[in-house]
């Protein structure tokens, strides 16, 4: 299933590339990813589901205290998603893994915005309220936002949440990558600072990839040989290591092509320098003159 | 050449109009609820499912069905087929109203309605939505300009505003006179511009979903989605004119326009056929027909769209007998219109899969009420306009 899905994406990508008309300027689509962004590496084999990251995130970002903060019992019974009250949530998954006494072993997984390298949300936003910063953070500027929710439609990770019950000034809500902290020398995101098991490592993305590869090499039996987020949708700033298949912990199988590639290629091919509308205008104007040359101007009196 | 268009001068307050008023009222109540309780209060939208019928129907479908405006304008004015002029005015009116209501629908749907002007100042050229918004905005202005001469024709020289507004009579009249004089000379620019802008945003509307390759069902997600949207909009243009003209002439008991409409259906065979070839060819090329028999509601919706909205009406139109009967032409046109509606709903709602949360979406009652209310308002204003402005062909015995 996974294979066919992957192959399918590749076929679609190829079809897209072949159909897309080259722009007259002749430049192909280029990634706009910052060269050396920060990132976080989440090691799911280390996460114990203490939900301290949820707590720290809420505090750092001025969000309401997480639901049942000190209860590690019933909260995991429902599968939660980040929402307008929480930029990150931890879920528990039973994937069929058992310990030596045949007891099922849970896997805990934290979710938040992945801070994609070529984010679909940024490409989609009608007013550019979302931007990818040099630090790697995908930032949101509420003063530009019109609330069209196209960013939510576009995000492959289903991350941006909306304040649906605010009638006049709702905001798009998502993990900020603690921009105010990481943009300062030595700053670390709230969630990464607090994690007691060091399941979250903060650093340069390139360094994190080295760290991840090292862990995979040193302990191959412990992990699946895949760094989630290294290549998915062109790479993300947040990356994951896991001992169980990523799809089972709600990290979707995604193609390696950045989501905005096709739409931006099509769009720019058609509209760079407005060549196609201008051409069309000219052609239609010519046709109009030709077809109407024997007539009085037909254009009076409201089309 | 056909006789001139005239105001209908029929009584406005018919039972049908009163029904419209009921829907308008219900819609207004739902809109008030949206602006007091928030979008979440009146809709079934969630974080996994950010767009519902307000985008899928009010906006996407509204834009597609207003295509009669630019396709008839192209035919009658650019390609010089003046024979079709009698239907350009109603088509233009539909476009003006359609796009106006697209904007009103958007005002209800976007979270920060008061910020709707912001795209004019903050530009994101990578955003397909930005392109759509700009085109729709400019095109709406163009449509109003194209419509102005109709207003001028009716009122210039006899502007007679009531009460204290009567002081403005001279000013308004002067405006209409000047507009009429100048517009007559430059209207060709606006006519062409209207066609160009329509082509741009009709296709871009299809590009909207290209940024979400993993979320739209493969039956619809294709790199040629913009081309499919453009060709289907062009193909639905004349059927939409047939559809609404037949309804209007029937409801006002005017002379049937079948004579004018019949040749339009011949063009439609070609245009719809082209769309059908693209759509089926795309499916074959990408191998997505493997999904066709998997029995999910998404696939079934695709099949319904293709069979009832494209293939059956196309085959119907091939028969001369169908093309010559008012009922046959109307049925085929209605199927095509329904097909395009279903296609837009499929692309924006049915075919949209939230990747992680299994979120079935069905519009909430108040969501539906807003949509119905908007449609009723549109029909009501159409009725008011054709009553007082020269849009439709009056019955022969009165005018000839
Ligand atoms: S995960 Fe979604 S919201 Fe976050 S950067 Fe990527 S596309 Fe944007
Ligand atoms: S909701 Fe706001 S941030 Fe999201 S795409 Fe629309 S304008 Fe941009
Ligand atoms: S990076 Fe900051 S905003 Fe994002 S989940 Fe961690 S604490 Fe929350």
PDB file of C-alpha atoms in Angstrom, chain B residues 265-266 268-270 273 276 311-323 332:
ATOM      1  CA  UNK B 265     -26.229  23.716 -28.465  1.00  0.00           C
ATOM      2  CA  UNK B 266     -24.296  22.800 -31.590  1.00  0.00           C
ATOM      3  CA  UNK B 268     -21.807  23.059 -27.024  1.00  0.00           C
ATOM      4  CA  UNK B 269     -21.380  19.633 -28.621  1.00  0.00           C
ATOM      5  CA  UNK B 270     -17.947  20.719 -29.664  1.00  0.00           C
ATOM      6  CA  UNK B 273     -16.810  17.111 -26.316  1.00  0.00           C
ATOM      7  CA  UNK B 276     -14.862  15.202 -22.192  1.00  0.00           C
ATOM      8  CA  UNK B 311     -21.433  11.962 -21.337  1.00  0.00           C
ATOM      9  CA  UNK B 312     -25.220  11.658 -21.284  1.00  0.00           C
ATOM     10  CA  UNK B 313     -25.962  15.286 -22.207  1.00  0.00           C
ATOM     11  CA  UNK B 314     -23.274  15.157 -24.873  1.00  0.00           C
ATOM     12  CA  UNK B 315     -24.831  12.084 -26.448  1.00  0.00           C
ATOM     13  CA  UNK B 316     -28.268  13.661 -26.158  1.00  0.00           C
ATOM     14  CA  UNK B 317     -27.154  16.732 -28.056  1.00  0.00           C
ATOM     15  CA  UNK B 318     -25.875  14.608 -30.908  1.00  0.00           C
ATOM     16  CA  UNK B 319     -29.461  13.844 -31.824  1.00  0.00           C
ATOM     17  CA  UNK B 320     -31.182  16.374 -34.015  1.00  0.00           C
ATOM     18  CA  UNK B 321     -34.494  15.506 -32.435  1.00  0.00           C
ATOM     19  CA  UNK B 322     -33.222  16.532 -29.030  1.00  0.00           C
ATOM     20  CA  UNK B 323     -31.661  19.707 -30.340  1.00  0.00           C
ATOM     21  CA  UNK B 332     -29.377  18.506 -21.732  1.00  0.00           C
TER      22      UNK B 332
END
